[in-house]
Amino acid sequence: MFATKGFAQTTVRDIADAAGILSGSLYHHFRSKEAMLTELLSGFLDGLNARFTEIVESGVDPQADLDGLIAESFRTIHRERLAVALYQNEASFLATVEGFEFVAERSRDNEALWIRVIEAGQASGAFQASLDPALTYRFIRDGVWSTVSWYRPGGRHTPETLAEQYLKLLHAGILA
Amino acid sequence: MFATKGFAQTTVRDIADAAGILSGSLYHHFRSKEAMLTELLSGFLDGLNARFTEIVESGVDPQADLDGLIAESFRTIHRERLAVALYQNEASFLATVEGFEFVAERSRDNEALWIRVIEAGQASGAFQASLDPALTYRFIRDGVWSTVSWYRPGGRHTPETLAEQYLKLLHAGILA
Amino acid sequence: MFATKGFAQTTVRDIADAAGILSGSLYHHFRSKEAMLTELLSGFLDGLNARFTEIVESGVDPQADLDGLIAESFRTIHRERLAVALYQNEASFLATVEGFEFVAERSRDNEALWIRVIEAGQASGAFQASLDPALTYRFIRDGVWSTVSWYRPGGRHTPETLAEQYLKLLHAGILA
Amino acid sequence: MFATKGFAQTTVRDIADAAGILSGSLYHHFRSKEAMLTELLSGFLDGLNARFTEIVESGVDPQADLDGLIAESFRTIHRERLAVALYQNEASFLATVEGFEFVAERSRDNEALWIRVIEAGQASGAFQASLDPALTYRFIRDGVWSTVSWYRPGGRHTPETLAEQYLKLLHAGILA
DNA sequence: GATGAATGAGTATTCATTCAT
DNA sequence: TATGAATGAATACTCATTCAT
């Protein structure tokens, strides 16, 4: 519900109704509405970081690493669609909220990891040296992760076709 | 304020305080909080559609058109940063709100216009034929417009450098 | 508008809109919303009392007087329908409002006048002596004046047919 | 409070104050201010209709039925004075309000029931044939029910004396 | 582990009235 | 005479949270 309606727009009563209990009873399980958000987001971010780290640590070369990160991103969008949407929608708001510093931290870790891969690719001659690594990272990140706003499992696309199409565009560009 | 805090998170009192009047006095100027949002969004979307249409109608070839649309997007992000952020944040929520049908309509118009340009480029041989036009449009749109979430005027980048970097990546791809 | 929507439910803006000016401008003509009500009600009540007094003062016998008062009531309902409705709806509320003491006073004057006629009729042997004069007055008053809530000029009834039907019932009763 | 001050003039805070809780807490018990009105009115109207129906169904002849309906009306004014006042004051306003259609329906049912009794009395020769049944109903209804605006339990009158006096006037008329 | 009643701060909106222009 | 901007108090309603049971 946080993902689809937004955290602020979701009432504790909404959640309790969906759970089949009264709103007051939720406080037996969570200390606050924010605590529910924390649990959802930290679980998601921990898992994502672990998988990203694993990809890079066991990687062979920068291009394979970048392709792997992108493919894993699309798989994550497929597997944890609502968590991704929640993160996309609320991350900027949470950046300033006390107790949610871990969200910005995890984001910075991810950014550093991706940029290191891009820079390694430029150093090895695999990637164009004239591209700004930070900028390139953001363009890729936004293009990939925004997919969550329109991707629907069971629709025309699978995580695999999305990755394939995206990588084709990213590798060789749009020009024939 | 709608752009930075979100529409629902912005109170009428916030706005009135910023305007230096009492919250009730705002209703002399706007019939409702939603009416303020309508005025902001419809003005922005009308202008954007007009400029996009002008670019395509006076265009010479598909590649120049696409480059022009992208450059205009970055200029719009620079010039109307808050309106763009507002649109990015609220468009999906507004899709279901009565009275805001015009937002989804304008979005569909834009999408159709961009996709026509991509298809024309494929037909003329300028763009790779194996790319899915709708998917390519969305990857580009998201990569370009998400820039608004981190772009700050007066920072390291200008709309021109952003467009230049983005087009370099888009044209030839990341591989050397 | 006071008669149809109620005084409290009618806004100063409603009145100004109907008058084709802005609400603030009404205060050039009336000191307050209550002042408008005063003007409407006092005019109505003054006229009604004058006509009732005239009927009784120039009357010949109690039955003719009572019939005359009733016929004049139905004519008033026809001629000043909205004023009557306003009075019926707001009188009890106004009884406690400062500045509207004249409404209760006029009502008491009327009541005394009608009761005198009934008592005179009982004294002369024209009316049944066993009826409680005050109670009889109230039954008649309510039966007659409540007509305003459903009477519509141009409908099935005229003030004359209403008076005729009412007097037939009142004079001889319902039993055959 | 709805009966004495009017529904629109009664604030939710008034009610909460009288209940000794905060205004927001009322919404734990009622979904809206209108829901409170609905509960009050539907209970009253259901009971009244049931008693009226019972009187007519177990009745012996039209005159006894009519007398019974009138006596029951005065008893209801005594027993449920505030509910009657509420109904008298708000019925016309509620006729147009969504969700309160049941009020007009119940009123129409009552009207039809009373008129059938009057027409039966005319057919049997008990009531004067020259009286308009619908008109006679309205004169009686208004004379009887308006009593609520001035009746006070514990005062000079009881429901029994009121019924007796009213029926004397209605049966034989005012003339000696 | 859940209920249900209550809190208290807040939210958009309404409206009679004022007043400089 | 009228405007239009503003006030300030009030209004119905919302909602995260608490807590005795």
XYZ file of C-alpha atoms (C1' of nucleotides) in Angstrom:
746
model
C 0.000 0.000 0.000
C 2.884 2.367 0.714
C 4.132 1.656 -2.801
C 0.855 2.166 -4.597
C -0.738 4.983 -2.611
C 2.323 6.564 -1.084
C 3.462 6.407 2.519
C 1.757 9.599 3.675
C -1.430 8.770 1.770
C -1.709 5.342 3.350
C -3.451 5.434 6.705
C -2.785 3.067 9.533
C -6.446 2.155 9.264
C -5.983 1.178 5.613
C -3.285 -1.239 6.641
C -5.250 -2.617 9.565
C -8.333 -3.128 7.382
C -6.267 -5.057 4.868
C -4.820 -7.119 7.710
C -8.264 -7.802 9.125
C -7.595 -6.250 12.518
C -8.269 -2.876 14.102
C -5.848 -0.041 13.682
C -4.868 0.060 17.338
C -3.862 -3.584 17.182
C -1.127 -2.836 14.667
C 0.796 -1.159 17.454
C 1.291 -4.532 19.041
C 3.436 -5.464 16.040
C 5.058 -2.162 15.065
C 6.062 0.737 17.211
C 4.886 3.247 14.622
C 3.872 3.690 11.031
C 7.448 4.686 10.256
C 8.700 1.434 11.776
C 6.735 -0.473 9.130
C 8.418 1.572 6.435
C 11.825 0.985 7.954
C 11.304 -2.756 7.979
C 10.198 -2.824 4.343
C 12.974 -0.577 3.070
C 15.903 -1.912 5.030
C 15.144 -5.486 4.019
C 14.938 -4.455 0.387
C 18.084 -2.338 0.416
C 20.140 -4.893 2.291
C 19.298 -7.586 -0.226
C 19.939 -5.344 -3.203
C 23.308 -4.187 -1.941
C 24.348 -7.730 -1.230
C 23.495 -8.866 -4.745
C 25.194 -5.868 -6.364
C 28.333 -6.460 -4.304
C 28.352 -10.135 -5.178
C 28.110 -9.334 -8.900
C 31.062 -6.979 -8.826
C 33.213 -9.083 -6.517
C 32.807 -12.181 -8.614
C 33.028 -10.221 -11.879
C 35.467 -10.830 -14.703
C 35.573 -7.533 -16.582
C 33.855 -4.123 -16.342
C 31.477 -4.619 -19.271
C 30.241 -7.938 -17.888
C 29.897 -6.310 -14.463
C 27.835 -3.412 -15.800
C 25.668 -5.738 -17.846
C 25.214 -7.881 -14.754
C 24.218 -4.938 -12.587
C 21.679 -3.834 -15.165
C 20.237 -7.311 -15.601
C 20.005 -7.709 -11.834
C 18.219 -4.359 -11.644
C 15.529 -5.493 -14.069
C 15.197 -8.790 -12.205
C 14.752 -6.877 -8.967
C 12.091 -4.681 -10.558
C 10.308 -7.862 -11.547
C 10.733 -9.735 -8.268
C 10.287 -6.888 -5.777
C 8.256 -4.480 -7.818
C 6.431 -2.845 -4.917
C 9.544 -2.420 -2.813
C 11.323 -0.795 -5.749
C 8.393 1.524 -6.375
C 8.293 2.414 -2.690
C 11.989 3.204 -2.715
C 11.736 5.272 -5.899
C 8.813 7.284 -4.560
C 9.906 7.888 -1.012
C 13.707 7.978 -1.112
C 14.009 11.702 -1.732
C 11.476 12.509 0.974
C 13.161 10.177 3.451
C 16.577 11.733 2.861
C 15.663 14.386 5.402
C 13.753 12.262 7.899
C 15.416 11.327 11.142
C 15.904 7.593 11.486
C 16.060 6.992 7.741
C 19.683 7.919 7.209
C 20.321 4.327 6.168
C 18.389 4.917 2.935
C 20.712 7.675 1.733
C 23.721 5.688 2.892
C 22.756 2.609 0.930
C 22.076 4.788 -2.122
C 25.525 6.341 -1.861
C 27.110 2.876 -1.539
C 25.338 1.757 -4.682
C 26.310 4.876 -6.573
C 29.973 4.428 -5.633
C 29.912 0.786 -6.680
C 28.391 1.500 -10.101
C 30.731 4.423 -10.745
C 33.757 2.295 -9.920
C 32.642 -0.195 -12.548
C 32.214 2.531 -15.139
C 35.578 4.043 -14.368
C 37.226 0.638 -14.531
C 35.677 0.154 -17.972
C 37.045 3.472 -19.137
C 40.469 2.626 -17.732
C 40.489 -0.716 -19.512
C 39.446 0.895 -22.775
C 36.099 -0.927 -22.860
C 34.000 2.207 -22.329
C 34.264 5.569 -24.033
C 36.706 7.733 -22.074
C 34.935 10.992 -22.910
C 31.823 10.141 -20.880
C 31.426 11.682 -17.445
C 31.217 8.612 -15.151
C 28.890 10.148 -12.553
C 26.588 11.525 -15.209
C 26.589 8.293 -17.140
C 25.712 6.406 -13.977
C 22.717 8.637 -13.312
C 21.428 8.447 -16.858
C 21.630 4.651 -16.705
C 20.202 4.394 -13.190
C 17.221 6.602 -14.023
C 16.533 4.908 -17.336
C 16.646 1.475 -15.758
C 14.900 1.972 -12.417
C 12.127 4.242 -13.727
C 10.945 1.160 -15.578
C 9.171 0.196 -12.374
C 6.584 2.916 -12.894
C 5.152 1.214 -15.957
C 6.408 -2.398 -15.870
C 3.724 -4.970 -15.173
C 4.589 -8.657 -14.684
C 2.777 -10.812 -17.179
C 2.726 -8.021 -19.747
C 4.551 -7.680 -23.043
C 7.972 -7.660 -21.412
C 10.029 -9.861 -19.121
C 13.053 -8.758 -17.117
C 15.150 -10.539 -19.739
C 13.690 -8.745 -22.770
C 13.925 -5.427 -20.957
C 17.572 -5.994 -20.146
C 18.300 -7.133 -23.678
C 16.651 -4.063 -25.237
C 18.194 -1.692 -22.760
C 21.679 -3.109 -23.203
C 21.391 -3.003 -26.975
C 20.619 0.708 -26.758
C 23.277 1.342 -24.136
C 26.033 -0.582 -25.854
C 25.825 0.674 -29.376
C 23.583 3.717 -29.184
C 20.529 4.573 -31.195
C 22.268 5.479 -34.468
C 22.482 2.838 -37.139
C 5.991 23.978 -2.468
C 3.903 21.372 -4.276
C 7.083 20.380 -6.135
C 9.367 20.165 -3.129
C 7.052 18.789 -0.426
C 4.436 17.115 -2.563
C 0.888 18.272 -3.200
C -0.732 16.302 -0.393
C 2.023 17.181 2.059
C 1.687 20.889 1.365
C -1.016 22.492 3.482
C -3.078 25.452 2.446
C -1.659 27.140 5.515
C 1.882 26.565 4.266
C 1.008 28.384 1.083
C -0.805 31.204 2.824
C 2.068 31.683 5.257
C 4.478 31.929 2.373
C 2.160 34.421 0.698
C 1.882 36.469 3.866
C -1.903 36.160 4.178
C -4.280 33.979 6.144
C -5.217 30.598 4.780
C -8.858 31.545 4.268
C -7.821 34.485 2.122
C -6.363 32.159 -0.481
C -9.903 31.186 -1.379
C -10.448 34.637 -2.781
C -7.935 33.757 -5.469
C -8.413 30.023 -5.946
C -11.538 27.960 -5.558
C -9.632 25.078 -3.986
C -6.201 23.655 -3.378
C -6.686 21.504 -6.458
C -7.410 24.597 -8.524
C -3.919 25.876 -7.698
C -2.445 22.606 -8.917
C -4.497 22.733 -12.094
C -3.286 26.218 -12.883
C 0.354 25.277 -12.378
C 0.199 22.038 -14.334
C -1.940 23.091 -17.246
C 0.249 26.132 -17.911
C 3.356 23.989 -17.849
C 1.967 21.199 -20.018
C 0.479 23.568 -22.590
C 3.804 25.318 -23.040
C 5.774 22.084 -23.250
C 3.450 20.535 -25.814
C 3.570 23.675 -27.912
C 7.376 23.686 -27.960
C 7.614 19.969 -28.731
C 5.139 20.325 -31.581
C 7.008 23.309 -32.985
C 10.294 21.358 -32.948
C 8.845 18.433 -34.872
C 6.822 20.520 -37.317
C 9.768 22.687 -38.295
C 12.176 19.744 -38.210
C 14.422 18.593 -41.022
C 15.196 14.957 -40.254
C 14.362 12.478 -37.456
C 17.765 12.599 -35.797
C 17.726 16.382 -35.608
C 14.161 16.200 -34.291
C 15.053 13.721 -31.546
C 18.128 15.725 -30.590
C 15.982 18.840 -30.524
C 13.355 17.232 -28.302
C 16.038 16.074 -25.872
C 17.785 19.433 -25.795
C 14.441 21.170 -25.227
C 13.730 18.758 -22.377
C 16.933 19.680 -20.608
C 16.236 23.389 -21.189
C 12.765 22.913 -19.699
C 14.241 21.143 -16.679
C 16.496 24.143 -16.235
C 13.905 26.843 -16.845
C 10.867 25.276 -15.149
C 12.546 22.969 -12.700
C 9.806 23.044 -10.092
C 6.997 22.542 -12.569
C 8.823 19.564 -14.041
C 9.437 18.081 -10.599
C 5.777 18.634 -9.731
C 4.690 16.885 -12.894
C 7.098 13.988 -12.346
C 5.945 13.469 -8.783
C 2.208 13.908 -9.148
C 1.379 12.713 -12.662
C 0.772 9.098 -11.711
C -1.386 10.049 -8.723
C -3.367 12.553 -10.787
C -4.105 9.988 -13.468
C -7.020 8.782 -11.376
C -8.232 12.123 -10.020
C -11.347 13.633 -11.471
C -10.689 16.924 -13.176
C -7.086 16.102 -13.991
C -7.701 14.056 -17.093
C -5.819 16.686 -19.063
C -2.546 15.540 -17.485
C -2.802 12.009 -18.833
C -3.994 13.338 -22.175
C -1.028 15.649 -22.570
C 1.307 12.818 -21.582
C -0.191 10.566 -24.233
C 0.159 13.319 -26.840
C 3.817 13.706 -25.986
C 4.451 9.993 -26.067
C 2.859 9.668 -29.506
C 4.889 12.578 -30.846
C 8.234 11.164 -29.630
C 7.436 7.669 -30.883
C 6.560 9.021 -34.348
C 9.985 10.631 -34.492
C 11.731 7.398 -33.481
C 9.778 5.384 -36.037
C 10.525 7.913 -38.751
C 14.230 7.590 -37.919
C 14.032 3.822 -38.202
C 12.177 4.092 -41.507
C 14.801 6.465 -42.920
C 17.620 4.202 -41.804
C 18.989 6.740 -39.308
C 18.073 4.713 -36.213
C 18.652 1.045 -35.529
C 15.659 -0.904 -36.789
C 15.921 -3.604 -34.135
C 14.994 -1.283 -31.269
C 11.429 -1.321 -29.923
C 10.243 2.268 -30.487
C 7.923 2.431 -27.459
C 10.541 0.944 -25.169
C 13.270 3.177 -26.534
C 11.062 6.202 -25.958
C 10.488 5.253 -22.328
C 14.161 4.585 -21.643
C 15.052 7.980 -23.108
C 12.187 9.802 -21.403
C 13.017 8.403 -17.996
C 16.761 8.970 -18.369
C 16.243 12.544 -19.461
C 13.403 13.753 -17.224
C 14.609 12.068 -14.048
C 17.507 14.497 -14.233
C 15.201 16.990 -12.521
C 15.518 15.097 -9.252
C 19.184 15.975 -8.900
C 19.848 18.867 -11.303
C 20.574 22.166 -9.581
C 20.968 25.381 -11.606
C 24.328 26.942 -10.973
C 25.919 23.564 -10.306
C 28.465 21.614 -12.297
C 26.143 21.217 -15.257
C 24.173 23.386 -17.623
C 21.282 22.254 -19.813
C 23.731 22.336 -22.701
C 26.372 20.100 -21.124
C 23.674 17.699 -19.965
C 22.231 17.465 -23.454
C 25.683 17.041 -24.965
C 26.634 14.216 -22.572
C 23.284 12.514 -22.883
C 23.279 12.660 -26.670
C 26.826 11.340 -26.843
C 25.743 8.309 -24.825
C 22.517 7.891 -26.736
C 24.002 8.269 -30.198
C 26.973 5.960 -30.030
C 26.448 3.959 -26.863
C 28.783 3.363 -23.991
C 31.155 0.954 -25.707
C 34.340 2.351 -27.151
C -33.807 33.127 -0.535
C -34.196 33.330 3.224
C -37.641 31.732 2.788
C -36.587 28.921 0.516
C -33.121 28.025 1.845
C -33.409 29.328 5.378
C -31.744 32.396 6.850
C -28.681 30.624 8.201
C -28.271 28.573 5.027
C -28.373 31.625 2.796
C -24.984 33.249 2.437
C -24.399 36.930 1.875
C -22.633 35.867 -1.292
C -25.769 34.057 -2.496
C -27.716 37.287 -2.138
C -25.036 39.403 -3.747
C -24.758 36.991 -6.687
C -28.506 37.176 -7.217
C -28.304 40.965 -7.050
C -25.444 41.053 -9.529
C -22.975 42.734 -7.204
C -20.179 41.575 -4.946
C -20.892 40.506 -1.410
C -18.993 43.366 0.166
C -21.121 45.837 -1.740
C -24.271 44.699 0.036
C -22.951 46.376 3.152
C -23.498 49.716 1.494
C -27.239 48.979 1.578
C -27.625 46.946 4.771
C -25.684 47.115 7.977
C -25.714 43.335 8.335
C -27.322 40.150 7.148
C -29.712 40.386 10.083
C -30.736 43.881 9.007
C -32.041 42.410 5.752
C -34.119 39.943 7.704
C -35.463 42.678 9.963
C -36.560 44.724 6.986
C -38.364 41.785 5.389
C -40.092 40.594 8.544
C -41.113 43.884 10.049
C -42.712 45.020 6.810
C -44.642 41.788 6.566
C -45.769 41.727 10.197
C -46.790 45.381 10.237
C -49.015 44.890 7.218
C -50.543 41.698 8.546
C -51.358 43.187 11.936
C -52.923 46.226 10.337
C -55.186 44.096 8.173
C -56.189 41.821 11.058
C -56.986 44.815 13.245
C -59.039 46.420 10.473
C -61.072 43.228 10.057
C -61.932 42.994 13.719
C -62.557 46.706 14.238
C -64.972 46.941 11.336
C -66.523 43.570 12.125
C -70.203 42.876 12.762
C -70.247 39.594 14.686
C -67.632 37.069 15.956
C -68.325 34.401 13.331
C -67.924 36.878 10.500
C -64.755 38.178 12.152
C -63.237 34.709 12.478
C -64.173 33.834 8.916
C -62.643 37.116 7.805
C -59.404 36.494 9.672
C -59.118 33.055 8.135
C -59.895 34.267 4.627
C -57.340 37.069 5.019
C -54.763 34.502 6.200
C -55.182 32.458 3.044
C -55.003 35.608 0.919
C -51.774 36.565 2.675
C -50.331 33.125 2.045
C -51.133 33.642 -1.610
C -49.919 37.212 -1.891
C -46.837 37.108 0.338
C -45.999 33.453 0.198
C -42.256 33.817 0.729
C -42.643 36.255 3.631
C -45.080 33.879 5.301
C -42.754 30.933 4.800
C -39.859 32.965 6.174
C -41.886 33.903 9.230
C -43.053 30.325 9.797
C -39.547 28.933 9.524
C -37.587 31.497 11.466
C -39.990 32.816 14.101
C -39.134 30.267 16.754
C -35.398 30.712 16.200
C -35.730 34.514 16.278
C -37.626 34.462 19.548
C -34.307 34.313 21.345
C -32.266 36.611 19.121
C -31.490 40.089 20.329
C -33.039 42.750 18.149
C -35.885 40.533 16.984
C -38.150 41.002 19.962
C -40.673 42.656 17.661
C -41.418 39.309 16.047
C -42.581 37.693 19.282
C -44.471 40.843 20.201
C -46.390 40.933 16.954
C -47.161 37.240 17.346
C -48.536 37.822 20.815
C -50.658 40.711 19.538
C -52.124 38.485 16.869
C -52.792 35.671 19.280
C -54.622 37.987 21.666
C -56.705 39.426 18.865
C -57.789 36.005 17.550
C -58.542 34.698 21.041
C -60.717 37.715 21.772
C -62.773 36.940 18.710
C -63.175 33.300 19.756
C -64.172 34.255 23.274
C -66.656 36.804 21.977
C -68.193 34.084 19.824
C -68.542 31.796 22.797
C -70.070 34.604 24.856
C -72.602 35.376 22.148
C -73.535 31.705 21.831
C -72.202 31.445 18.272
C -69.283 29.151 19.141
C -69.312 26.035 21.300
C -68.635 27.038 24.886
C -66.833 23.849 25.793
C -63.835 24.573 23.554
C -60.654 25.941 25.094
C -60.191 29.290 23.329
C -56.373 29.306 23.400
C -56.180 25.728 22.205
C -58.773 26.291 19.524
C -56.806 29.312 18.299
C -53.614 27.301 18.006
C -55.283 24.416 16.180
C -56.779 26.859 13.694
C -53.629 28.935 13.345
C -51.446 25.907 12.668
C -53.933 24.311 10.280
C -54.274 27.520 8.315
C -50.725 28.903 8.221
C -48.978 25.577 7.629
C -50.694 25.643 4.246
C -47.813 27.805 3.066
C -45.496 24.809 3.103
C -47.333 23.106 0.268
C -49.469 25.817 -1.386
C -48.327 26.783 -4.865
C -49.991 29.666 -6.735
C -51.414 28.489 -10.033
C -52.011 25.009 -8.677
C -55.248 23.189 -7.934
C -56.284 25.650 -5.248
C -56.886 29.368 -4.883
C -56.989 31.291 -1.618
C -60.772 31.317 -1.996
C -61.222 27.557 -2.412
C -58.806 26.935 0.456
C -60.771 29.256 2.736
C -64.057 27.729 1.660
C -62.860 24.160 2.317
C -61.238 25.080 5.586
C -64.254 26.955 6.866
C -66.581 24.132 5.914
C -64.509 21.765 8.037
C -64.159 24.248 10.858
C -67.796 25.279 11.003
C -69.554 21.937 10.989
C -66.803 19.398 11.618
C -65.928 16.307 9.700
C -68.871 14.143 10.798
C -71.855 13.897 8.493
C -29.887 19.354 19.838
C -30.814 18.841 16.199
C -34.442 19.340 17.246
C -33.948 22.485 19.275
C -31.210 24.310 17.354
C -31.636 22.781 13.930
C -29.401 20.272 12.221
C -27.257 22.793 10.367
C -27.001 25.065 13.393
C -25.826 22.239 15.626
C -22.095 21.753 15.415
C -20.332 18.467 15.878
C -18.501 20.166 18.721
C -21.793 21.002 20.422
C -22.695 17.335 20.397
C -19.277 16.190 21.560
C -19.269 18.732 24.370
C -22.640 17.483 25.521
C -21.341 13.913 25.349
C -18.231 14.835 27.305
C -15.776 13.773 24.623
C -13.786 15.543 21.927
C -15.406 16.229 18.599
C -13.091 13.921 16.700
C -14.041 11.051 18.980
C -17.615 11.177 17.734
C -16.364 9.765 14.474
C -15.603 6.519 16.218
C -19.341 6.098 16.695
C -20.814 7.786 13.607
C -19.385 8.082 10.157
C -20.656 11.620 9.745
C -22.961 14.229 11.186
C -25.563 13.144 8.652
C -25.284 9.557 9.887
C -26.439 10.714 13.314
C -29.451 12.374 11.749
C -30.253 9.280 9.733
C -30.194 7.104 12.820
C -32.502 9.434 14.713
C -34.990 9.922 11.905
C -35.206 6.412 10.562
C -35.836 4.976 13.993
C -38.585 7.491 14.626
C -40.253 7.085 11.248
C -40.128 3.305 11.308
C -41.835 3.206 14.686
C -44.461 5.744 13.706
C -45.349 3.981 10.489
C -45.628 0.670 12.288
C -48.026 2.098 14.865
C -50.139 3.872 12.255
C -50.373 0.709 10.184
C -51.326 -1.352 13.223
C -54.129 1.098 14.095
C -55.672 0.944 10.650
C -55.241 -2.799 10.174
C -56.883 -3.647 13.468
C -59.512 -0.901 13.072
C -63.259 -1.348 13.143
C -64.655 1.683 11.320
C -63.208 4.804 9.653
C -64.191 7.219 12.420
C -62.515 5.060 15.077
C -59.481 4.747 12.820
C -59.164 8.488 12.301
C -59.661 9.153 16.006
C -57.038 6.534 16.743
C -54.529 8.034 14.329
C -55.020 11.455 15.863
C -54.744 10.177 19.437
C -51.592 8.258 18.508
C -50.180 11.416 16.945
C -50.621 13.346 20.181
C -49.126 10.470 22.159
C -46.143 10.462 19.829
C -45.722 14.204 20.258
C -45.647 13.584 23.979
C -43.381 10.558 23.980
C -40.943 11.513 21.208
C -41.253 15.260 21.283
C -37.738 16.019 20.063
C -37.854 13.483 17.256
C -41.159 14.937 16.084
C -39.782 18.469 16.211
C -36.711 17.342 14.315
C -38.841 15.733 11.641
C -41.120 18.772 11.373
C -38.186 21.150 11.012
C -35.920 19.201 8.707
C -38.230 17.119 6.524
C -38.614 19.712 3.784
C -34.878 20.394 3.679
C -34.062 16.691 3.629
C -36.409 16.020 0.728
C -33.621 17.106 -1.614
C -30.651 15.613 0.216
C -29.056 12.488 -1.157
C -29.357 9.570 1.223
C -32.488 10.879 2.889
C -34.987 9.679 0.351
C -36.482 7.443 3.032
C -37.923 10.511 4.787
C -40.050 11.566 1.824
C -41.033 7.955 1.207
C -42.266 7.443 4.739
C -44.168 10.729 4.550
C -45.884 9.632 1.371
C -46.802 6.294 2.938
C -48.365 8.066 5.894
C -50.257 10.479 3.701
C -51.708 7.641 1.631
C -52.754 5.748 4.749
C -54.574 8.720 6.299
C -56.293 9.629 3.045
C -57.545 6.067 2.604
C -59.158 6.299 6.036
C -60.828 9.609 5.184
C -62.141 8.281 1.864
C -63.462 5.140 3.568
C -65.331 7.341 6.022
C -66.885 9.311 3.212
C -67.869 6.113 1.413
C -69.492 4.720 4.530
C -71.389 7.942 5.128
C -69.580 8.709 8.385
C -67.719 11.743 7.023
C -69.066 14.636 5.001
C -68.787 13.758 1.323
C -68.237 17.351 0.202
C -64.794 17.621 1.815
C -61.686 17.230 -0.337
C -59.895 14.229 1.244
C -56.353 15.365 0.465
C -57.036 18.867 1.690
C -58.785 17.628 4.809
C -55.801 15.384 5.555
C -53.399 18.279 5.311
C -55.483 20.575 7.477
C -55.689 17.866 10.146
C -52.047 16.865 9.864
C -50.811 20.420 10.197
C -53.181 21.258 13.041
C -52.189 18.166 14.962
C -48.438 17.921 14.375
C -47.710 21.637 14.735
C -48.684 21.152 18.350
C -45.137 19.990 18.918
C -43.867 23.536 18.547
C -45.572 24.683 21.719
C -46.465 21.515 23.652
C -44.471 21.028 26.844
C -44.837 17.849 28.913
C -45.900 18.646 32.434
C -47.759 21.746 31.311
C -51.460 22.487 31.221
C -52.173 19.743 28.701
C -51.693 16.027 28.346
C -51.803 14.053 25.123
C -55.269 12.903 26.211
C -56.721 16.376 26.772
C -55.187 17.580 23.518
C -56.725 14.715 21.604
C -60.066 15.222 23.290
C -60.145 18.952 22.509
C -58.930 18.479 18.968
C -61.415 15.724 18.223
C -64.298 17.759 19.652
C -63.427 20.580 17.258
C -62.879 18.224 14.352
C -65.992 16.143 14.855
C -68.633 18.781 15.307
C -66.966 21.997 14.232
C -66.731 25.269 16.052
C -70.309 26.411 15.579
C -72.736 25.807 18.398
C -2.853 -10.777 20.505
C -6.796 -8.013 19.797
C -10.560 -4.608 20.949
C -12.803 -0.233 21.050
C -12.956 4.090 22.917
C -10.650 8.184 23.170
C -7.148 11.918 22.219
C -5.230 16.099 20.217
C -3.355 18.162 16.732
C -4.255 19.054 12.151
C -6.747 19.883 7.308
C -9.404 22.068 3.648
C -12.943 25.012 3.381
C -16.740 28.562 4.568
C -18.436 32.944 5.530
C -19.960 37.514 7.651
C -17.690 41.426 7.772
C -14.228 45.343 6.945
C -12.050 48.726 4.294
C -8.876 51.229 1.133
C -9.577 52.403 -3.430
C -22.072 52.782 -5.523
C -19.194 49.241 -6.244
C -14.777 46.524 -6.119
C -11.571 43.156 -4.521
C -8.564 41.827 -1.182
C -8.255 40.451 3.312
C -9.666 38.903 8.080
C -10.647 35.692 11.826
C -13.337 32.640 13.659
C -15.676 28.572 12.860
C -16.810 23.967 10.601
C -16.848 18.952 9.456
C -13.721 15.645 9.281
C -8.993 12.903 9.505
C -5.570 10.277 11.586
C -1.419 8.451 14.249
C -1.265 7.084 18.556
C -2.527 5.500 23.442
C -4.425 2.469 26.692
C -7.572 -0.034 29.864
C -9.716 -4.205 29.187
